[in-house]
Coordinates of C-alpha atoms in Angstrom, one line a residue:
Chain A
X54 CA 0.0 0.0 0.0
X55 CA 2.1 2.2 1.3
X56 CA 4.6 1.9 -1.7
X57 CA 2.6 3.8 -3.8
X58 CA 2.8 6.5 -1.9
X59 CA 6.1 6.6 -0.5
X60 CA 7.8 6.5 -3.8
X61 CA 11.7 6.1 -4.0
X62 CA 13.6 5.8 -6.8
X63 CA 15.6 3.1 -6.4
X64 CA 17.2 3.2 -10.0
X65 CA 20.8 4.6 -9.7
X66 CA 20.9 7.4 -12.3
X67 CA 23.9 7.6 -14.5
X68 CA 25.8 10.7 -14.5
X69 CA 24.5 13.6 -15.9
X70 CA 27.2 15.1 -17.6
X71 CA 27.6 11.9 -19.3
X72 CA 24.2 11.3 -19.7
X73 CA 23.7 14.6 -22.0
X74 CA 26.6 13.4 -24.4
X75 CA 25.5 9.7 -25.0
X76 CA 22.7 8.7 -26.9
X77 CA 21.2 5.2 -26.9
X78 CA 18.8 2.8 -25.4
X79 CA 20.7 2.8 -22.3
X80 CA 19.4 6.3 -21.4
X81 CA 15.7 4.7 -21.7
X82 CA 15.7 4.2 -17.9
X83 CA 17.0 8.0 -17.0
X84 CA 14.1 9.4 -19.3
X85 CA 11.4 7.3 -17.9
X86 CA 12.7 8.5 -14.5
X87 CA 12.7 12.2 -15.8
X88 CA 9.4 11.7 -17.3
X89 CA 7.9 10.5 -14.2
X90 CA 9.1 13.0 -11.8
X91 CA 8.2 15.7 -14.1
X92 CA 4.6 14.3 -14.4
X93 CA 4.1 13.1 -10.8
X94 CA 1.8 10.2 -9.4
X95 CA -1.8 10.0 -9.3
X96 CA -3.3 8.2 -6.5
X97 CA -7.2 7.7 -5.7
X98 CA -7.9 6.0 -2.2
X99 CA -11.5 5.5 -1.1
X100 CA -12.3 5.1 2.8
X101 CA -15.5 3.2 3.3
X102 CA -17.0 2.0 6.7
X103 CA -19.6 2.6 9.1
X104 CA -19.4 6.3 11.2
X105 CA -16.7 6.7 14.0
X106 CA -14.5 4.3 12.7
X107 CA -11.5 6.5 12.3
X108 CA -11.4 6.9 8.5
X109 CA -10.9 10.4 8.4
X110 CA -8.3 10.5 11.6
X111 CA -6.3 7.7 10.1
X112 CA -6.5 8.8 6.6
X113 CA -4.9 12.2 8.3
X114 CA -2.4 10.3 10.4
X115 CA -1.3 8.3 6.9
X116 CA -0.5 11.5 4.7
X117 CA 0.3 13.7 8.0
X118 CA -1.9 16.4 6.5
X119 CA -5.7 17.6 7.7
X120 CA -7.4 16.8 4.9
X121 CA -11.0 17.3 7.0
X122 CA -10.4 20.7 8.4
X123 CA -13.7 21.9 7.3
X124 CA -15.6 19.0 7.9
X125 CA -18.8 19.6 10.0
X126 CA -20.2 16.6 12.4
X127 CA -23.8 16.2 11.8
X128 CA -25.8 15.2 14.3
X129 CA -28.9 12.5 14.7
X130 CA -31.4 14.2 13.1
X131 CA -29.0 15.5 10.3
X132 CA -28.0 12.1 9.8
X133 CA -31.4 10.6 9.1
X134 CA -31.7 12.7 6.4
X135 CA -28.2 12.5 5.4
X136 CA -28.1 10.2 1.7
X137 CA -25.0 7.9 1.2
X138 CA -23.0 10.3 -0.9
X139 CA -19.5 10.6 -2.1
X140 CA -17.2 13.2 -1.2
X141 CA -13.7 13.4 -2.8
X142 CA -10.7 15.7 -1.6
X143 CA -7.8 16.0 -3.6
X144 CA -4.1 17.2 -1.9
X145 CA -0.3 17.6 -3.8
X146 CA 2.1 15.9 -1.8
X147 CA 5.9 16.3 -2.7
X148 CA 8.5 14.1 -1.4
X149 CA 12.2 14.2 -2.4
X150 CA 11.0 16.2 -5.4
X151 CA 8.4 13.7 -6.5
X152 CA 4.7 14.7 -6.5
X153 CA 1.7 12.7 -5.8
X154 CA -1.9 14.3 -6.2
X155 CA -3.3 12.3 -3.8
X156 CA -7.5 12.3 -4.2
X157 CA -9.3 10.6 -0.9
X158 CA -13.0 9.3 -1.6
X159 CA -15.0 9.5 0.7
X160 CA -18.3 7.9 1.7
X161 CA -20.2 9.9 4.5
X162 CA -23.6 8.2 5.6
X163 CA -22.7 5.0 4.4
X164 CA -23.9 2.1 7.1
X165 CA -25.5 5.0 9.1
X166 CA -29.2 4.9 8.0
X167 CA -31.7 3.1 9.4
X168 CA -32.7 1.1 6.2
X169 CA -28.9 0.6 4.4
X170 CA -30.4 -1.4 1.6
X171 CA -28.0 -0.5 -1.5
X172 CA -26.3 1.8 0.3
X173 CA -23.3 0.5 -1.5
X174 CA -24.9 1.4 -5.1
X175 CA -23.8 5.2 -5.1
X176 CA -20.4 3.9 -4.5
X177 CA -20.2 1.1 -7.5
X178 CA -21.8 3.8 -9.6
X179 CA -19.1 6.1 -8.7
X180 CA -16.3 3.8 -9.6
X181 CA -18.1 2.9 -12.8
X182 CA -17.7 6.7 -14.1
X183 CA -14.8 7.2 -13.6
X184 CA -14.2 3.7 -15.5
X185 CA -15.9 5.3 -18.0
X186 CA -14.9 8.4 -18.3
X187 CA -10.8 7.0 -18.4
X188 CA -12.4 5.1 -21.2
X189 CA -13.9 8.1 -23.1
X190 CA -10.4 9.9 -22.2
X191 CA -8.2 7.2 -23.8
X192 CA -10.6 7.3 -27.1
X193 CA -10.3 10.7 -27.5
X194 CA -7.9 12.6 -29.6
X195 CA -5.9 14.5 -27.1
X196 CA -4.6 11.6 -24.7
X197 CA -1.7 13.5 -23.2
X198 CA -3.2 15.4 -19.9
X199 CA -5.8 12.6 -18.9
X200 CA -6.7 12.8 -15.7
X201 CA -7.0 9.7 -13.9
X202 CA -9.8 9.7 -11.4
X203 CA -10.4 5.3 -11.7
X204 CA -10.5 4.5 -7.7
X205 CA -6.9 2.1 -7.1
X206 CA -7.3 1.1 -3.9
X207 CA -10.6 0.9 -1.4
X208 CA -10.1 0.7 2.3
X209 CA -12.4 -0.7 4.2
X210 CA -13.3 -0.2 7.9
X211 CA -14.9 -3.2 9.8
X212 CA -16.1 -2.7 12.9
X213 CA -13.9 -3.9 16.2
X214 CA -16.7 -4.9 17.9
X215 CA -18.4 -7.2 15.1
X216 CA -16.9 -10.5 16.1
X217 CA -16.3 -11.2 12.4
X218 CA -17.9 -9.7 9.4
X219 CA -21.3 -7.9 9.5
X220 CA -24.0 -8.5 6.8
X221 CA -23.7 -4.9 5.5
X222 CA -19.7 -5.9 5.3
X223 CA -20.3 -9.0 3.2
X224 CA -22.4 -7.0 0.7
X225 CA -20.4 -3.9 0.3
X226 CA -17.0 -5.9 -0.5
X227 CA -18.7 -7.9 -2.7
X228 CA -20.0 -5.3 -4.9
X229 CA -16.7 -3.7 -5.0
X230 CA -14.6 -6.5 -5.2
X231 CA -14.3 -6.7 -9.1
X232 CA -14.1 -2.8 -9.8
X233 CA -11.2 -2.0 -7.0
X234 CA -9.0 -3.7 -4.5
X235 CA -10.3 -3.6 -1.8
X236 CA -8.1 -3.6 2.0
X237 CA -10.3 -4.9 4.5
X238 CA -9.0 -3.5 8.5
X239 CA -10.0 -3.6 11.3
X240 CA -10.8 -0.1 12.8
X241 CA -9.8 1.2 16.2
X242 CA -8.0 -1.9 17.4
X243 CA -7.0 -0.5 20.3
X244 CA -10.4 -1.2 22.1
X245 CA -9.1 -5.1 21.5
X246 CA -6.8 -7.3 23.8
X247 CA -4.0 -8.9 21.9
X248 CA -5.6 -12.0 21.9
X249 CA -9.2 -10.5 20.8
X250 CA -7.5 -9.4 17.7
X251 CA -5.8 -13.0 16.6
X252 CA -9.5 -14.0 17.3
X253 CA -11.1 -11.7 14.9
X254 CA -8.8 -11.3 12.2
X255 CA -9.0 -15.7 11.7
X256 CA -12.7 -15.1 12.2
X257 CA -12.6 -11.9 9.2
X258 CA -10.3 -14.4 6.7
X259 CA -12.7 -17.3 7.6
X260 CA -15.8 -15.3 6.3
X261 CA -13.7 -13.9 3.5
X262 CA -12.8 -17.0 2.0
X263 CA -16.2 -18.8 3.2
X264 CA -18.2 -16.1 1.1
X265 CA -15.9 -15.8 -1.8
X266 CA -15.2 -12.2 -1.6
X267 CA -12.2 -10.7 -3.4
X268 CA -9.4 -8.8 -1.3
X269 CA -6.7 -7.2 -2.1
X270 CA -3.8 -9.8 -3.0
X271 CA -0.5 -8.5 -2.3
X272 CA 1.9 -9.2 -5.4
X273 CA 5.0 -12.5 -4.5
X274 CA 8.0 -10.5 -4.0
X275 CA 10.8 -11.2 -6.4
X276 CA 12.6 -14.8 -6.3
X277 CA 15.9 -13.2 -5.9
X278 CA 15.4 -10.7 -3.2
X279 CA 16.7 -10.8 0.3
X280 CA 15.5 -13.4 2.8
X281 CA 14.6 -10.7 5.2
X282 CA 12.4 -8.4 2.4
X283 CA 10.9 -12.6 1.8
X284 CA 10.3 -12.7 5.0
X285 CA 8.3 -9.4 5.6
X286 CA 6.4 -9.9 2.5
X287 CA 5.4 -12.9 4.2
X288 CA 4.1 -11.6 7.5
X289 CA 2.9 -8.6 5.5
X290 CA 0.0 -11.0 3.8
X291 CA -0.4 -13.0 7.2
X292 CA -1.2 -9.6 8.4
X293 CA -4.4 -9.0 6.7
X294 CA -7.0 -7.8 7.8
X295 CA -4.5 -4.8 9.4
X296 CA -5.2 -3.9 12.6
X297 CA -5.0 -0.3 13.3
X298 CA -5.3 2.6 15.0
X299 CA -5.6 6.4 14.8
X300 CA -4.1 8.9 16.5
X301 CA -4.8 12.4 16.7
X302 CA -2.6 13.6 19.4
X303 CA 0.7 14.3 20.1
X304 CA 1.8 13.2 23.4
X305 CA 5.0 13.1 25.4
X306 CA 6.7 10.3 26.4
X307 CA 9.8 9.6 27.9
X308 CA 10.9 13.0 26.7
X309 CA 9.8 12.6 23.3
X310 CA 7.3 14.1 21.6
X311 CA 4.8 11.3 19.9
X312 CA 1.4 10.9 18.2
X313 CA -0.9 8.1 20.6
X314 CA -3.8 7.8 22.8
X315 CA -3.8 8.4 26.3
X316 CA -5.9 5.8 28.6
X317 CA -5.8 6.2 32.4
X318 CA -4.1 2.9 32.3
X319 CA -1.6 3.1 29.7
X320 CA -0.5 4.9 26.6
X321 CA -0.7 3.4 23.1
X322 CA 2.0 4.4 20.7
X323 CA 2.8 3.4 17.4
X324 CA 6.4 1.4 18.3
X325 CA 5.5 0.0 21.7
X326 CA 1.8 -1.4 20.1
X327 CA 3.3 -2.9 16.9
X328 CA 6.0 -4.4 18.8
X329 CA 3.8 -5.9 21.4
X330 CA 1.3 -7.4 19.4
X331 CA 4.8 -9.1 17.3
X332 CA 3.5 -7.5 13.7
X333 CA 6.0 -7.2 10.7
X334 CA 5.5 -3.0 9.9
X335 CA 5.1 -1.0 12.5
X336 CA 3.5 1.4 9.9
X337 CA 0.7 -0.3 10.0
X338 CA -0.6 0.5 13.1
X339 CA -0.3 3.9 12.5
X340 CA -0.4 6.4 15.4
Chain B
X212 CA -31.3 0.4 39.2
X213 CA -28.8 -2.2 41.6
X214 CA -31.5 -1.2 44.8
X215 CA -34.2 -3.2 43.7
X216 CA -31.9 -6.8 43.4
X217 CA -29.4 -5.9 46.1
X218 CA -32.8 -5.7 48.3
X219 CA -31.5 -5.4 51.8
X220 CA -34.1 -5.0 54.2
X221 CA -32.9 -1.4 56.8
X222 CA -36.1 -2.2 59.0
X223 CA -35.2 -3.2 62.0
X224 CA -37.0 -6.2 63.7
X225 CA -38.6 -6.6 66.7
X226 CA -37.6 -9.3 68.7
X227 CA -38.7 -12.2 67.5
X228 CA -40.1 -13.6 70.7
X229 CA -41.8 -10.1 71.6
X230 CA -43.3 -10.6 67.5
X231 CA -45.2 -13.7 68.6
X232 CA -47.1 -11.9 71.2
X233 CA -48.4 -9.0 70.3
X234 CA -50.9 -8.3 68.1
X235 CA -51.8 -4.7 66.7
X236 CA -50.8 -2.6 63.9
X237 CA -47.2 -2.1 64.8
X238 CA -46.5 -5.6 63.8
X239 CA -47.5 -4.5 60.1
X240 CA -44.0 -3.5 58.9
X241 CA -42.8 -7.5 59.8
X242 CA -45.5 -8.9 58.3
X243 CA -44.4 -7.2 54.8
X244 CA -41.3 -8.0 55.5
X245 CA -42.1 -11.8 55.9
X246 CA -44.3 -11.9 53.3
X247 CA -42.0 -10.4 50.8
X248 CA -38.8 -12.6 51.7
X249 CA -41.4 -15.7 51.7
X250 CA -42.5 -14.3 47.8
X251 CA -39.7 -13.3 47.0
X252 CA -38.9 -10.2 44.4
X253 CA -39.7 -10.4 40.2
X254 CA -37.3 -8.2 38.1
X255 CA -37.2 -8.0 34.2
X256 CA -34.6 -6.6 32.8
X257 CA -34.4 -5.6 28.8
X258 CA -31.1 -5.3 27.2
X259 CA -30.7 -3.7 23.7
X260 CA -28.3 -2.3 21.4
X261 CA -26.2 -3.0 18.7
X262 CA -24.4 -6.5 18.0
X263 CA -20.8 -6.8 20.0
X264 CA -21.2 -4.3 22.5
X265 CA -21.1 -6.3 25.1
X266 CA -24.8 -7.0 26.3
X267 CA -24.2 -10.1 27.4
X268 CA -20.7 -9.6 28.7
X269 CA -22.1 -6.8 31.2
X270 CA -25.5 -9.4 32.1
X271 CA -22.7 -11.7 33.7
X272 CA -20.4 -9.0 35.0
X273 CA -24.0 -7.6 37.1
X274 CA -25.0 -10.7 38.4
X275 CA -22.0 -12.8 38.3
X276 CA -23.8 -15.4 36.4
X277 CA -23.2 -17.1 33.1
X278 CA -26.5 -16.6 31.8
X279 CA -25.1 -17.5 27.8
X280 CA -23.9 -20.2 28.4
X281 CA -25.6 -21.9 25.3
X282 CA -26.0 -19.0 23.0
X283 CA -24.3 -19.4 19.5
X284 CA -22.5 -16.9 17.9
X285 CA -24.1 -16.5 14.8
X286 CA -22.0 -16.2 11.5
X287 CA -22.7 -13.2 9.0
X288 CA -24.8 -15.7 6.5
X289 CA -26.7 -16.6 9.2
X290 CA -27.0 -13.0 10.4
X291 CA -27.8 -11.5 7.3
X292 CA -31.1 -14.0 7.4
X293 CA -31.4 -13.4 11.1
X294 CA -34.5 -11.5 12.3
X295 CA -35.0 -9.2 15.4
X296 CA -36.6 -11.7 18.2
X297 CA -36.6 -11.3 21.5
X298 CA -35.5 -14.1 23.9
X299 CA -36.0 -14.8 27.6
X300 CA -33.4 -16.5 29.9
X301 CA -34.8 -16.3 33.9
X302 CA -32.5 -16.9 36.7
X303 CA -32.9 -17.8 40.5
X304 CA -30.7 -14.9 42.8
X305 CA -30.5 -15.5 46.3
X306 CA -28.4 -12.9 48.4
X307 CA -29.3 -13.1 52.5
X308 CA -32.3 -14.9 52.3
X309 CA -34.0 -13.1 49.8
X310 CA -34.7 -14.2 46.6
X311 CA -35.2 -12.4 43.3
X312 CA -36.7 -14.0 40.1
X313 CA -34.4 -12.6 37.4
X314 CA -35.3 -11.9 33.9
X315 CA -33.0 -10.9 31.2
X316 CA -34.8 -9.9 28.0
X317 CA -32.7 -9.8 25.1
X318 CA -33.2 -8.6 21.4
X319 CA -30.6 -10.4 19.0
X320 CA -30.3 -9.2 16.0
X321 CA -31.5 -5.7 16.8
X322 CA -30.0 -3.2 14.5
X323 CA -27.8 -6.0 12.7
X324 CA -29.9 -6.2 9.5
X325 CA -29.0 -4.3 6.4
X326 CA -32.0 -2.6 6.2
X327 CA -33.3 -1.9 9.6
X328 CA -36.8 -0.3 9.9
X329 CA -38.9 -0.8 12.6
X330 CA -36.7 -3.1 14.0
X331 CA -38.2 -1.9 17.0
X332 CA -41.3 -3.2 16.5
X333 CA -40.9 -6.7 17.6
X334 CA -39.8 -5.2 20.4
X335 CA -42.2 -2.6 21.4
X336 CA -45.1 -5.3 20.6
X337 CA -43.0 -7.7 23.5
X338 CA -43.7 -5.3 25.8
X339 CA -47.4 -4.3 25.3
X340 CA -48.4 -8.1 25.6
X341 CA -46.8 -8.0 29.0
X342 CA -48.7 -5.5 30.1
X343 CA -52.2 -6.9 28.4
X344 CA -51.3 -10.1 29.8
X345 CA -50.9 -8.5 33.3
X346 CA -54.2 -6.9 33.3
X347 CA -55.9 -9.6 32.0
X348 CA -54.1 -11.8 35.2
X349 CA -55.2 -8.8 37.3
X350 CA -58.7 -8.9 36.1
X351 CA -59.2 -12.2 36.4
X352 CA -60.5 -14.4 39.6
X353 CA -57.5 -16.1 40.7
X354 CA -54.8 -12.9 41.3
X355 CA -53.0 -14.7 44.3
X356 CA -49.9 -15.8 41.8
X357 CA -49.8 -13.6 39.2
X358 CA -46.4 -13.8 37.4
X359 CA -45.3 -9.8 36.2
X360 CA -43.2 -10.2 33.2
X361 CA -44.0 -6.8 32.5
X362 CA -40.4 -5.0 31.6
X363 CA -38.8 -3.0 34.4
X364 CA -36.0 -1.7 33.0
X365 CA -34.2 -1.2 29.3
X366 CA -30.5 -0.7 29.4
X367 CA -30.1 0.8 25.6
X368 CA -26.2 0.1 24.9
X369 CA -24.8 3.4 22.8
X370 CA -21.8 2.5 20.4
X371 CA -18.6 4.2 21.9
X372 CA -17.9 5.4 18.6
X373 CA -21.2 7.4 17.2
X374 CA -19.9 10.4 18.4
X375 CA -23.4 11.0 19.8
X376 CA -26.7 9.4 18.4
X377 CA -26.9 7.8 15.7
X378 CA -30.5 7.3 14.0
X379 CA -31.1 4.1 15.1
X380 CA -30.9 4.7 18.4
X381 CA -33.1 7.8 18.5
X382 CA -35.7 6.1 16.8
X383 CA -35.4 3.0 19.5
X384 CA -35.7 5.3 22.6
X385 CA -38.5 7.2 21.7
X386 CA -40.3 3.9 20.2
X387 CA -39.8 2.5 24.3
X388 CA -39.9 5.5 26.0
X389 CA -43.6 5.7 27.4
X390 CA -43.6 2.4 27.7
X391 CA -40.3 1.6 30.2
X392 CA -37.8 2.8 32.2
X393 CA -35.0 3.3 29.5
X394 CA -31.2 3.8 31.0
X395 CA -28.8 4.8 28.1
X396 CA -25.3 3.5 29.0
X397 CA -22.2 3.9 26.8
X398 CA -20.9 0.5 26.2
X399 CA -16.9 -0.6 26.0
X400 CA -16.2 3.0 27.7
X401 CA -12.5 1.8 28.1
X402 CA -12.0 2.3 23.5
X403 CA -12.3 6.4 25.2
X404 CA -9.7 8.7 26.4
X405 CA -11.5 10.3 29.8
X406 CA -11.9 13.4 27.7
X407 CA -13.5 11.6 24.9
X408 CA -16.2 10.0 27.6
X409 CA -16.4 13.2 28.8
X410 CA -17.5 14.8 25.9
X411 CA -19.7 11.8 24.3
X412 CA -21.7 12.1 27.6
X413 CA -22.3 15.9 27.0
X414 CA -23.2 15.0 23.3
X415 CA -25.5 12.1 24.0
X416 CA -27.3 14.3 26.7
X417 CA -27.7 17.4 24.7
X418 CA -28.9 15.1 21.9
X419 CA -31.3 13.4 24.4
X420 CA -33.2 16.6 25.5
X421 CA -33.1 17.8 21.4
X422 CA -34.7 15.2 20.2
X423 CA -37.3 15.1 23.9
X424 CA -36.0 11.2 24.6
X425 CA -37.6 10.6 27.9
X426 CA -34.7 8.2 30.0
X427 CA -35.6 7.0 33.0
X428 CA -35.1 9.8 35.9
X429 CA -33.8 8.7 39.1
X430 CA -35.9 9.8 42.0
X431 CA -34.6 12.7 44.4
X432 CA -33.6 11.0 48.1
X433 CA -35.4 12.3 51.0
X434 CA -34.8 15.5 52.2
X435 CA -34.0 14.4 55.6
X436 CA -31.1 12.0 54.5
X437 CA -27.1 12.6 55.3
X438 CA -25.5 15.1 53.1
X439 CA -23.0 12.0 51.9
X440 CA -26.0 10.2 50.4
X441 CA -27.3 13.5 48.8
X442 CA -24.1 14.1 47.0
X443 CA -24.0 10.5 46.2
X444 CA -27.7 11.0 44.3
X445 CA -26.5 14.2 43.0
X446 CA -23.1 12.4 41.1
X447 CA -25.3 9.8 39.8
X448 CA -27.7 12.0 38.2
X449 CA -25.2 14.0 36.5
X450 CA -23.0 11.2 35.5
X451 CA -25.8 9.9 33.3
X452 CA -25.7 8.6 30.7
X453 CA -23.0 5.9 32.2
X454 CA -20.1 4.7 30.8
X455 CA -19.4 0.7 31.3
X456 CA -17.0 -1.9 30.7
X457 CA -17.5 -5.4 30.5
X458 CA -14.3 -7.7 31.5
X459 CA -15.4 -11.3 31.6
X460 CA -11.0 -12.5 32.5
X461 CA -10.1 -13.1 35.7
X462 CA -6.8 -11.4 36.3
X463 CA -4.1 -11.4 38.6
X464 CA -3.1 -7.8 39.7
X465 CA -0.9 -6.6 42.1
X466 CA -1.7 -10.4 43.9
X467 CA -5.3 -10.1 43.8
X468 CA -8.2 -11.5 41.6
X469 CA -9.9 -8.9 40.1
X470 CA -11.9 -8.8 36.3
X471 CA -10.3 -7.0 33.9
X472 CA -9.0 -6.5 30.4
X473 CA -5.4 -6.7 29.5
X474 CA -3.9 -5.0 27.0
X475 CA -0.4 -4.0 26.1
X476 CA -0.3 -0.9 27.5
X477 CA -2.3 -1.6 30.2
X478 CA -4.8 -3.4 32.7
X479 CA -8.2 -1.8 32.8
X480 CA -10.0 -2.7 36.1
X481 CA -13.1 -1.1 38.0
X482 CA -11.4 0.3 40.9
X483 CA -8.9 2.2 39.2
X484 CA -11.0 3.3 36.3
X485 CA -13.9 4.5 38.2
X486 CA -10.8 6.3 40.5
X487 CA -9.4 7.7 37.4
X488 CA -12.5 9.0 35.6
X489 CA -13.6 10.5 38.8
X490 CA -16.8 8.7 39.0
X491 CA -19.1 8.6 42.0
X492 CA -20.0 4.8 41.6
X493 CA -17.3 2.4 41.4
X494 CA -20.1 -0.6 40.2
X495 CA -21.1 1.5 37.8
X496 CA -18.0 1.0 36.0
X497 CA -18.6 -3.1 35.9
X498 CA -15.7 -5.7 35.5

């Protein structure tokens, strides 16, 4: 997930004083690189899941920006009226000199009516459009500036407190799951013991597999890389679902300042939490 | 709430010997005493809310019973098919000689559905034929052993994470209120910071006298009690609506038993929490 985003080039660039002189297929790399620097990334995320789940606040705590500044709470009665809609914010992030317009879809009011029949058909229409319109793009005459608005990733927010997948759950991935890849989590996993998580992430790839419902499939590492990058590509997919948490606030601790929750009986922090509960990437369970 | 199954009789008998003897209207106040250890006490409780937020878990933790001992967990197939209905499980409670009839109502499946309208129905129905069958037993000829399953109480679970009321639960209160004694409570309070309890309280009880929800009011104590007791009544009134945590695991703390929930960071127990949240009642934090 994350690589997407975090982009590094890894290709080691010849020299340019060299580079202008020569002229060959060797230099294919260097303009490709140029090229894609020059252009930047596109990347559309959609956050999906029932209300309070942390979307927004972990969507924040992934990008480090406050992408919901202007956001407005509703309240009860605002939220019975409230339709499923889709919102979509779009923010230029630059890293090492490498942009990313990073667009974040959001679905407000989805799983928060009283009757959530088809709630998940504004989103699949969504998805379709900009399907189609990429398609209408690509047939046109002017191809160079398309803008690509397809959804490449959903994320999806079960609820901690489910005990395994809810019906709305089921339905929602299931419409989705041959239009996007779809990353199921598991919100808020700080409300859970340890052991309570183990319990419901089996329970979550159980009903995945037992309903037939497409997630994301994390691509087999190359054969010749390192054992250690084999082995963390392993625990990676042994992960899923990803169990994680949101953090809003910075605290101190130990004389250093760092983003967490505090409880009266503990604090939960990013390194101490991953390290505890033995996962692979501590990014994951981001704080 | 806990005063009417933690019955513990403060009149003081006379002397048993004394009792035999005299006859005469002073002897009134033992004979309802007799008579109501000899019957012994009928309370119904109703518990609804959401699936997974720990209905059943807090039962136990109340009345340090297993009362679920046979209940399946129900898988999302089966859930998805799953109707609201409303089960019964009764229990025999005896604490110093004085027995209660317990009776946990509970509503499975309420608010679980995809699309859920009148969900409340089932439930709202439940309770009117309680109280047509108690008229009818109180109308009839033999009214020496009527059996009152009429619905005392309604402890109405709140999701920790709604950030206030959510539709649903709106709809469900005011569908119950003129009907029983409804007690919101804010289940798995321990997924909140103190300041995030602090201020879903505030939202839910703002929200509450919005929308004219009539929850159950807890009578003023007599005038003439101690000024200890008044500020007790005073705390609990203004903690509403409260916060609980249900810890079904025996842990070991500090070399002492106690229920709790262990998580990295942390142990959450009732003393300490109901210390550090600076609430009045430490039972009303259950573990």
């Amino acid at each position: 997930m994350t690589s997407n985003i975090r982009y590094r080039s890894r290709a080691s660039r010849a020299d340019d004083a060299e580079d202008k002189e020569y002229v060959g297929f060797a230099t294919l790399p260097n303009q490709l690189h140029r090229k894609s620097v020059k252009k930047g990334f596109d990347f559309t995320l959609m956050v999906a899941g029932e209300f309070g789940l942390g979307k927004s606040t972990l969507v924040n705590s992934l990008f480090l920006t406050d992408l919901y500044k202007e956001r407005k709470l509703l309240n009860a009665e605002e939220r019975i009226k409230q339709t499923v809609e889709i919102t979509k914010r779009t923010v230029d992030i630059e890293e090492k000199g490498v942009k990313l317009k990073l667009t974040i879809v959001d679905v407000p009011g989805f799983g928060d009516a009283i009757n959530n029949t088809e709630c998940w058909t504004p989103v699949t229409n969504y998805i379709n459009q900009q399907f189609e319109q990429y398609f209408r793009d690509e047939s046109g005459l002017n191809r160079k500036n398309i803008q690509d608005n397809r959804v490449h990733c959903c994320l999806y927010f079960i609820s901690p407190f489910g005990q395994g997948l809810r019906p709305v759950d089921v339905e929602f991935m299931k419409a989705l799951q041959d239009k996007v890849n779809v990353v199921p989590l598991i919100a808020k996993a700080d409300c859970l013991t340890p052991s309570e998580i183990k319990k419901l992430k089996e329970q979550v790839r159980e009903e995945i597999d037992k309903y037939g419902i497409k997630i994301y499939q994390f691509p087999d590492c190359d054969s010749d890389e390192d054992d250690e990058i084999k082995q963390q590509d392993k625990g990676l997919k042994e992960s899923l679902p990803f169990a994680v948490i949101g953090g809003n606030t910075v605290l101190e601790v130990r004389g250093q300042r760092v983003r967490g929750r505090l409880y009266p009986w503990g604090i939960v922090e990013g390194k101490t939490l991953s390290w505890n509960l033995r996962l692979p990437f501590p990014a994951l369970v981001l704080l």
